[in-house]
PDB file of C-alpha atoms in Angstrom:
ATOM      1  CA  MET A   4      35.136 -11.921 -29.788  1.00  0.00           C
ATOM      2  CA  ILE A   5      35.312 -12.927 -26.588  1.00  0.00           C
ATOM      3  CA  ARG A   6      33.809 -10.267 -24.863  1.00  0.00           C
ATOM      4  CA  PHE A   7      30.618 -10.591 -26.864  1.00  0.00           C
ATOM      5  CA  VAL A   8      29.473 -13.831 -26.247  1.00  0.00           C
ATOM      6  CA  PRO A   9      27.737 -12.988 -22.576  1.00  0.00           C
ATOM      7  CA  PHE A  10      25.302 -10.642 -24.517  1.00  0.00           C
ATOM      8  CA  ALA A  11      24.791 -13.189 -27.338  1.00  0.00           C
ATOM      9  CA  LEU A  12      24.246 -15.798 -25.030  1.00  0.00           C
ATOM     10  CA  ALA A  13      21.883 -13.549 -23.034  1.00  0.00           C
ATOM     11  CA  ALA A  14      20.057 -12.626 -26.204  1.00  0.00           C
ATOM     12  CA  ALA A  15      19.688 -16.195 -27.152  1.00  0.00           C
ATOM     13  CA  LEU A  16      17.726 -17.186 -23.715  1.00  0.00           C
ATOM     14  CA  ALA A  17      16.005 -14.025 -23.876  1.00  0.00           C
ATOM     15  CA  LEU A  18      14.241 -15.009 -27.275  1.00  0.00           C
ATOM     16  CA  PRO A  19      12.150 -18.233 -25.778  1.00  0.00           C
ATOM     17  CA  ALA A  20      10.937 -16.395 -22.755  1.00  0.00           C
ATOM     18  CA  LEU A  21       9.357 -13.724 -24.749  1.00  0.00           C
ATOM     19  CA  ALA A  22       8.520 -16.108 -27.162  1.00  0.00           C
ATOM     20  CA  GLN A  23       6.364 -17.752 -24.337  1.00  0.00           C
ATOM     21  CA  GLU A  24       5.110 -14.614 -23.053  1.00  0.00           C
ATOM     22  CA  ALA A  25       3.811 -13.663 -26.580  1.00  0.00           C
ATOM     23  CA  VAL A  26       1.746 -16.949 -26.339  1.00  0.00           C
ATOM     24  CA  ILE A  27       0.438 -16.459 -23.041  1.00  0.00           C
ATOM     25  CA  ARG A  28      -0.499 -12.868 -23.901  1.00  0.00           C
ATOM     26  CA  LYS A  29      -2.317 -13.823 -27.198  1.00  0.00           C
ATOM     27  CA  ASN A  30      -4.218 -16.628 -25.466  1.00  0.00           C
ATOM     28  CA  LEU A  31      -5.567 -15.255 -22.758  1.00  0.00           C
ATOM     29  CA  SER A  32      -6.323 -12.033 -24.568  1.00  0.00           C
ATOM     30  CA  GLU A  33      -8.376 -14.085 -27.281  1.00  0.00           C
ATOM     31  CA  ARG A  34     -10.123 -16.688 -24.929  1.00  0.00           C
ATOM     32  CA  LEU A  35     -11.108 -13.590 -22.121  1.00  0.00           C
ATOM     33  CA  PRO A  36     -11.675 -10.656 -24.045  1.00  0.00           C
ATOM     34  CA  ASP A  37     -13.300  -9.063 -21.006  1.00  0.00           C
ATOM     35  CA  PHE A  38      -9.939  -9.586 -18.937  1.00  0.00           C
ATOM     36  CA  PRO A  39      -8.500  -6.005 -18.222  1.00  0.00           C
ATOM     37  CA  LYS A  40      -4.990  -5.727 -19.965  1.00  0.00           C
ATOM     38  CA  ILE A  41      -2.020  -7.772 -18.417  1.00  0.00           C
ATOM     39  CA  ASP A  42       1.151  -5.397 -17.334  1.00  0.00           C
ATOM     40  CA  GLU A  43       3.528  -8.309 -16.661  1.00  0.00           C
ATOM     41  CA  ILE A  44       4.578 -11.931 -17.344  1.00  0.00           C
ATOM     42  CA  THR A  45       7.175 -13.664 -14.978  1.00  0.00           C
ATOM     43  CA  LYS A  46       8.212 -17.059 -14.263  1.00  0.00           C
ATOM     44  CA  THR A  47       7.649 -18.548 -10.779  1.00  0.00           C
ATOM     45  CA  PRO A  48      10.044 -20.521  -9.035  1.00  0.00           C
ATOM     46  CA  ILE A  49       7.508 -23.781  -9.869  1.00  0.00           C
ATOM     47  CA  PRO A  50       8.654 -25.437 -13.439  1.00  0.00           C
ATOM     48  CA  GLY A  51       5.756 -24.477 -16.063  1.00  0.00           C
ATOM     49  CA  LEU A  52       3.894 -21.953 -14.119  1.00  0.00           C
ATOM     50  CA  TYR A  53       4.107 -18.301 -14.998  1.00  0.00           C
ATOM     51  CA  GLU A  54       2.824 -15.279 -12.990  1.00  0.00           C
ATOM     52  CA  PHE A  55       0.559 -12.648 -14.755  1.00  0.00           C
ATOM     53  CA  ARG A  56       0.013  -9.039 -13.094  1.00  0.00           C
ATOM     54  CA  ILE A  57      -2.857  -6.903 -13.630  1.00  0.00           C
ATOM     55  CA  GLY A  58      -2.012  -3.574 -11.686  1.00  0.00           C
ATOM     56  CA  THR A  59      -1.172  -5.222  -8.222  1.00  0.00           C
ATOM     57  CA  GLU A  60      -3.230  -7.866  -8.208  1.00  0.00           C
ATOM     58  CA  VAL A  61      -1.372 -11.366  -9.259  1.00  0.00           C
ATOM     59  CA  PHE A  62      -2.315 -14.682 -11.111  1.00  0.00           C
ATOM     60  CA  TYR A  63      -0.945 -17.628 -12.182  1.00  0.00           C
ATOM     61  CA  THR A  64      -1.249 -19.581 -15.512  1.00  0.00           C
ATOM     62  CA  ASP A  65       0.667 -22.571 -17.530  1.00  0.00           C
ATOM     63  CA  GLU A  66       2.988 -22.135 -20.828  1.00  0.00           C
ATOM     64  CA  GLN A  67       0.091 -21.974 -22.979  1.00  0.00           C
ATOM     65  CA  GLY A  68      -2.245 -19.841 -21.009  1.00  0.00           C
ATOM     66  CA  ASN A  69      -4.970 -22.773 -20.972  1.00  0.00           C
ATOM     67  CA  HIS A  70      -5.961 -21.898 -17.289  1.00  0.00           C
ATOM     68  CA  VAL A  71      -5.770 -19.381 -15.000  1.00  0.00           C
ATOM     69  CA  ILE A  72      -5.204 -19.532 -11.421  1.00  0.00           C
ATOM     70  CA  GLU A  73      -6.017 -17.236  -8.636  1.00  0.00           C
ATOM     71  CA  GLY A  74      -4.644 -18.127  -4.872  1.00  0.00           C
ATOM     72  CA  HIS A  75      -1.611 -18.058  -3.129  1.00  0.00           C
ATOM     73  CA  ILE A  76       1.707 -19.826  -3.554  1.00  0.00           C
ATOM     74  CA  ILE A  77       3.394 -20.916  -0.042  1.00  0.00           C
ATOM     75  CA  ASP A  78       6.816 -21.966   0.136  1.00  0.00           C
ATOM     76  CA  THR A  79       6.640 -25.488   2.195  1.00  0.00           C
ATOM     77  CA  ARG A  80      10.401 -25.509   2.950  1.00  0.00           C
ATOM     78  CA  THR A  81      10.386 -21.719   4.273  1.00  0.00           C
ATOM     79  CA  ARG A  82       6.831 -21.051   5.082  1.00  0.00           C
ATOM     80  CA  VAL A  83       7.180 -18.062   3.025  1.00  0.00           C
ATOM     81  CA  ASN A  84       3.702 -16.872   1.129  1.00  0.00           C
ATOM     82  CA  LEU A  85       5.290 -16.167  -2.380  1.00  0.00           C
ATOM     83  CA  THR A  86       2.156 -14.500  -3.309  1.00  0.00           C
ATOM     84  CA  GLN A  87       1.579 -11.958  -0.343  1.00  0.00           C
ATOM     85  CA  ALA A  88       5.445 -10.907  -0.694  1.00  0.00           C
ATOM     86  CA  ARG A  89       5.024 -10.214  -4.417  1.00  0.00           C
ATOM     87  CA  VAL A  90       1.926  -8.404  -3.397  1.00  0.00           C
ATOM     88  CA  ASP A  91       3.527  -6.503  -0.354  1.00  0.00           C
ATOM     89  CA  LYS A  92       6.319  -5.372  -3.102  1.00  0.00           C
ATOM     90  CA  LEU A  93       3.822  -4.339  -5.597  1.00  0.00           C
ATOM     91  CA  THR A  94       1.875  -2.052  -3.090  1.00  0.00           C
ATOM     92  CA  GLN A  95       4.871  -0.631  -1.481  1.00  0.00           C
ATOM     93  CA  ILE A  96       4.798   3.131  -0.866  1.00  0.00           C
ATOM     94  CA  ASP A  97       8.125   5.007  -0.817  1.00  0.00           C
ATOM     95  CA  VAL A  98       7.682   6.983   2.454  1.00  0.00           C
ATOM     96  CA  SER A  99      10.486   9.351   1.647  1.00  0.00           C
ATOM     97  CA  LYS A 100       8.466  10.648  -1.117  1.00  0.00           C
ATOM     98  CA  LEU A 101       5.470  11.376   0.648  1.00  0.00           C
ATOM     99  CA  PRO A 102       4.507  15.144   0.965  1.00  0.00           C
ATOM    100  CA  LEU A 103       4.561  14.818   4.652  1.00  0.00           C
ATOM    101  CA  LYS A 104       3.506  18.671   4.958  1.00  0.00           C
ATOM    102  CA  ASP A 105      -0.152  17.753   4.032  1.00  0.00           C
ATOM    103  CA  ALA A 106      -0.535  15.193   7.117  1.00  0.00           C
ATOM    104  CA  ILE A 107      -1.328  15.936  10.736  1.00  0.00           C
ATOM    105  CA  VAL A 108       1.588  15.083  12.866  1.00  0.00           C
ATOM    106  CA  TRP A 109       1.300  13.873  16.593  1.00  0.00           C
ATOM    107  CA  LYS A 110       4.400  11.730  18.331  1.00  0.00           C
ATOM    108  CA  GLN A 111       4.924   9.660  21.221  1.00  0.00           C
ATOM    109  CA  GLY A 112       7.984   9.961  23.357  1.00  0.00           C
ATOM    110  CA  THR A 113      11.199  10.439  21.200  1.00  0.00           C
ATOM    111  CA  GLY A 114       9.044  10.257  18.118  1.00  0.00           C
ATOM    112  CA  GLU A 115      12.115   8.240  16.490  1.00  0.00           C
ATOM    113  CA  ARG A 116       9.904   5.905  14.253  1.00  0.00           C
ATOM    114  CA  LYS A 117       7.654   6.854  11.678  1.00  0.00           C
ATOM    115  CA  LEU A 118       4.100   5.544  10.924  1.00  0.00           C
ATOM    116  CA  VAL A 119       1.847   7.300   7.720  1.00  0.00           C
ATOM    117  CA  VAL A 120      -1.989   6.349   7.788  1.00  0.00           C
ATOM    118  CA  PHE A 121      -4.390   7.174   5.481  1.00  0.00           C
ATOM    119  CA  ALA A 122      -8.141   7.806   7.583  1.00  0.00           C
ATOM    120  CA  ASP A 123     -11.306   9.136   7.443  1.00  0.00           C
ATOM    121  CA  PRO A 124     -12.557  11.039  10.197  1.00  0.00           C
ATOM    122  CA  ASN A 125     -15.891   8.800  10.490  1.00  0.00           C
ATOM    123  CA  CYS A 126     -13.998   5.612   9.845  1.00  0.00           C
ATOM    124  CA  GLY A 127     -14.386   3.182  13.190  1.00  0.00           C
ATOM    125  CA  TYR A 128     -11.559   1.248  12.533  1.00  0.00           C
ATOM    126  CA  CYS A 129      -9.463   4.212  12.264  1.00  0.00           C
ATOM    127  CA  LYS A 130     -10.924   5.406  15.607  1.00  0.00           C
ATOM    128  CA  ARG A 131     -10.159   2.182  17.443  1.00  0.00           C
ATOM    129  CA  PHE A 132      -6.536   2.251  15.422  1.00  0.00           C
ATOM    130  CA  GLU A 133      -5.751   5.804  16.944  1.00  0.00           C
ATOM    131  CA  ARG A 134      -6.840   4.968  20.342  1.00  0.00           C
ATOM    132  CA  ASP A 135      -4.064   1.842  20.076  1.00  0.00           C
ATOM    133  CA  LEU A 136      -1.485   3.997  19.121  1.00  0.00           C
ATOM    134  CA  ASN A 137      -1.647   5.580  22.500  1.00  0.00           C
ATOM    135  CA  ASN A 138      -0.006   2.411  23.297  1.00  0.00           C
ATOM    136  CA  VAL A 139       2.859   2.709  21.038  1.00  0.00           C
ATOM    137  CA  LYS A 140       6.247   4.234  22.366  1.00  0.00           C
ATOM    138  CA  ASP A 141       8.877   6.297  20.574  1.00  0.00           C
ATOM    139  CA  VAL A 142       6.698   7.102  17.379  1.00  0.00           C
ATOM    140  CA  THR A 143       5.545   9.945  14.990  1.00  0.00           C
ATOM    141  CA  VAL A 144       2.261   9.345  13.017  1.00  0.00           C
ATOM    142  CA  TYR A 145       1.897  11.287  10.069  1.00  0.00           C
ATOM    143  CA  THR A 146      -2.080  11.203   9.435  1.00  0.00           C
ATOM    144  CA  PHE A 147      -3.772  12.085   5.624  1.00  0.00           C
ATOM    145  CA  LEU A 148      -7.342  13.084   5.788  1.00  0.00           C
ATOM    146  CA  TYR A 149      -8.772  10.765   3.463  1.00  0.00           C
ATOM    147  CA  PRO A 150     -12.703  11.239   3.552  1.00  0.00           C
ATOM    148  CA  ILE A 151     -14.109   8.275   1.439  1.00  0.00           C
ATOM    149  CA  LEU A 152     -16.788   7.038   3.803  1.00  0.00           C
ATOM    150  CA  GLY A 153     -19.514   9.707   2.002  1.00  0.00           C
ATOM    151  CA  GLY A 154     -21.598  11.507   4.205  1.00  0.00           C
ATOM    152  CA  ASP A 155     -20.185  14.415   6.329  1.00  0.00           C
ATOM    153  CA  SER A 156     -16.457  12.804   6.157  1.00  0.00           C
ATOM    154  CA  PRO A 157     -15.391  15.664   3.681  1.00  0.00           C
ATOM    155  CA  GLU A 158     -17.008  18.396   5.652  1.00  0.00           C
ATOM    156  CA  LYS A 159     -15.319  16.758   9.026  1.00  0.00           C
ATOM    157  CA  SER A 160     -11.859  16.783   7.158  1.00  0.00           C
ATOM    158  CA  LYS A 161     -12.305  20.091   6.007  1.00  0.00           C
ATOM    159  CA  ASN A 162     -12.824  21.373   9.598  1.00  0.00           C
ATOM    160  CA  ILE A 163     -10.530  19.268  11.388  1.00  0.00           C
ATOM    161  CA  TRP A 164      -7.644  20.473   8.569  1.00  0.00           C
ATOM    162  CA  CYS A 165      -8.412  23.927   8.835  1.00  0.00           C
ATOM    163  CA  ALA A 166      -8.628  24.361  12.595  1.00  0.00           C
ATOM    164  CA  LYS A 167      -6.338  26.432  14.216  1.00  0.00           C
ATOM    165  CA  ASP A 168      -4.534  23.301  16.042  1.00  0.00           C
ATOM    166  CA  ASN A 169      -5.378  20.599  13.434  1.00  0.00           C
ATOM    167  CA  THR A 170      -3.401  17.418  15.520  1.00  0.00           C
ATOM    168  CA  LYS A 171      -5.850  18.600  18.467  1.00  0.00           C
ATOM    169  CA  ALA A 172      -8.958  18.752  16.679  1.00  0.00           C
ATOM    170  CA  TRP A 173      -8.451  15.518  14.942  1.00  0.00           C
ATOM    171  CA  ARG A 174      -7.022  13.731  18.297  1.00  0.00           C
ATOM    172  CA  ASP A 175     -10.212  15.155  20.398  1.00  0.00           C
ATOM    173  CA  TRP A 176     -12.682  13.980  17.524  1.00  0.00           C
ATOM    174  CA  MET A 177     -11.129  10.341  17.253  1.00  0.00           C
ATOM    175  CA  LEU A 178     -10.466   9.595  20.804  1.00  0.00           C
ATOM    176  CA  ASP A 179     -13.295  11.625  22.839  1.00  0.00           C
ATOM    177  CA  GLY A 180     -15.960  12.135  19.996  1.00  0.00           C
ATOM    178  CA  VAL A 181     -15.581  16.327  20.299  1.00  0.00           C
ATOM    179  CA  THR A 182     -16.721  17.659  17.219  1.00  0.00           C
ATOM    180  CA  PRO A 183     -14.395  19.920  15.156  1.00  0.00           C
ATOM    181  CA  PRO A 184     -15.311  23.379  15.096  1.00  0.00           C
ATOM    182  CA  LYS A 185     -16.958  24.587  11.780  1.00  0.00           C
ATOM    183  CA  VAL A 186     -14.175  26.376   9.669  1.00  0.00           C
ATOM    184  CA  MET A 187     -14.526  30.233   9.280  1.00  0.00           C
ATOM    185  CA  GLY A 188     -13.658  32.323   6.480  1.00  0.00           C
ATOM    186  CA  GLN A 189     -11.050  31.116   4.132  1.00  0.00           C
ATOM    187  CA  CYS A 190      -9.149  27.817   4.235  1.00  0.00           C
ATOM    188  CA  ASP A 191      -6.255  26.455   1.677  1.00  0.00           C
ATOM    189  CA  LEU A 192      -7.628  23.053   1.055  1.00  0.00           C
ATOM    190  CA  GLY A 193      -4.681  21.996  -1.206  1.00  0.00           C
ATOM    191  CA  ALA A 194      -3.520  19.567   1.043  1.00  0.00           C
ATOM    192  CA  LEU A 195      -6.691  17.920   1.341  1.00  0.00           C
ATOM    193  CA  ASN A 196      -6.961  17.543  -2.755  1.00  0.00           C
ATOM    194  CA  ARG A 197      -3.433  16.494  -3.049  1.00  0.00           C
ATOM    195  CA  THR A 198      -4.102  13.530  -0.720  1.00  0.00           C
ATOM    196  CA  ALA A 199      -7.086  12.722  -2.253  1.00  0.00           C
ATOM    197  CA  GLU A 200      -5.335  12.445  -5.768  1.00  0.00           C
ATOM    198  CA  MET A 201      -2.356  10.572  -4.062  1.00  0.00           C
ATOM    199  CA  GLY A 202      -5.083   8.109  -2.591  1.00  0.00           C
ATOM    200  CA  ARG A 203      -6.171   7.243  -6.099  1.00  0.00           C
ATOM    201  CA  LYS A 204      -2.747   7.124  -7.258  1.00  0.00           C
ATOM    202  CA  TYR A 205      -1.728   4.479  -4.534  1.00  0.00           C
ATOM    203  CA  LYS A 206      -4.699   2.792  -5.280  1.00  0.00           C
ATOM    204  CA  ILE A 207      -5.979   3.352  -1.292  1.00  0.00           C
ATOM    205  CA  ASN A 208      -9.514   1.805  -1.385  1.00  0.00           C
ATOM    206  CA  GLY A 209     -10.400   1.634   2.731  1.00  0.00           C
ATOM    207  CA  THR A 210      -9.418   3.154   5.721  1.00  0.00           C
ATOM    208  CA  PRO A 211      -7.076   2.618   7.618  1.00  0.00           C
ATOM    209  CA  ALA A 212      -4.400   2.276   5.347  1.00  0.00           C
ATOM    210  CA  ILE A 213      -1.037   2.098   7.533  1.00  0.00           C
ATOM    211  CA  VAL A 214       2.204   2.127   5.808  1.00  0.00           C
ATOM    212  CA  PHE A 215       5.587   1.856   7.243  1.00  0.00           C
ATOM    213  CA  GLU A 216       8.955   2.956   7.387  1.00  0.00           C
ATOM    214  CA  ASP A 217      10.097   0.395   4.449  1.00  0.00           C
ATOM    215  CA  GLY A 218       7.225   1.119   2.569  1.00  0.00           C
ATOM    216  CA  LYS A 219       5.102  -1.767   4.001  1.00  0.00           C
ATOM    217  CA  ARG A 220       1.561  -1.367   3.831  1.00  0.00           C
ATOM    218  CA  VAL A 221      -0.914  -2.715   5.422  1.00  0.00           C
ATOM    219  CA  PRO A 222      -4.774  -2.528   4.900  1.00  0.00           C
ATOM    220  CA  GLY A 223      -6.950  -2.205   8.170  1.00  0.00           C
ATOM    221  CA  ALA A 224      -6.667  -1.623  11.642  1.00  0.00           C
ATOM    222  CA  MET A 225      -4.063  -3.320  13.822  1.00  0.00           C
ATOM    223  CA  ASN A 226      -3.624  -3.780  17.776  1.00  0.00           C
ATOM    224  CA  ALA A 227      -0.928  -2.051  19.620  1.00  0.00           C
ATOM    225  CA  GLU A 228       1.269  -5.370  19.883  1.00  0.00           C
ATOM    226  CA  GLN A 229       0.762  -5.544  15.525  1.00  0.00           C
ATOM    227  CA  ILE A 230       1.935  -2.273  15.488  1.00  0.00           C
ATOM    228  CA  GLU A 231       5.058  -2.554  17.605  1.00  0.00           C
ATOM    229  CA  LYS A 232       6.158  -5.725  16.139  1.00  0.00           C
ATOM    230  CA  GLN A 233       5.967  -4.559  12.544  1.00  0.00           C
ATOM    231  CA  LEU A 234       7.530  -0.902  13.563  1.00  0.00           C
ATOM    232  CA  VAL A 235      10.660  -3.280  14.499  1.00  0.00           C
ATOM    233  CA  ALA A 236      10.506  -5.241  11.293  1.00  0.00           C
ATOM    234  CA  SER A 237      10.260  -2.114   9.248  1.00  0.00           C
ATOM    235  CA  ARG A 238      13.227  -0.380  10.773  1.00  0.00           C
ATOM    236  CA  SER A 239      15.475  -3.269  10.644  1.00  0.00           C
ATOM    237  CA  ALA A 240      14.232  -3.666   6.767  1.00  0.00           C
ATOM    238  CA  ARG A 241      15.132  -0.388   5.811  1.00  0.00           C
ATOM    239  CA  PRO A 242      17.713   0.072   3.157  1.00  0.00           C
TER     240      PRO A 242
END
């Protein structure tokens, strides 16, 4: 009989937690009927405070769902932003599962470190980021063309992808403003379509969107020093 005590104890402990979650869900849904569906409710390290998650957005509430708090929790002992750490975990992208064959690839030095970028050819921040990458050593860059800015972004992406040397076409355009040659004849645009679908899946709403080897995702451009620092951190954090 002793073998079953841990299971029974775990079940007994789980019941209050489930009941509390039910109370929070019920009260929030009834009082805020226009609020999106809650995906998950968990306890925080702070007594009486619960996290509730909607997609990759994190909010907080009390045990009864009487209040909703939007903001960041910072552990003053460790100076860790617990909210940001949680969001980083939720938005991670497993680089090993990305279809890298659908990306434009170029490398510096040994290329031993990996960096993934979702970029729009008309994105000014993407161009600045591309220039800063020139100052980063030993990195392979995988760029997924992600034309979300409208205008002729889709056309430019198509011309770049279908170019005889799409890496050169991409770099010439982003670094020197050389207009990519217009595509002639048939070209398989499956990669661009798959990237668009992937971007929606991962809720990538802006460019550049940068993904490091450990899955850490950074929205917006970074300078060379910031890139290098994160490359080192991400490599050491890999499982």
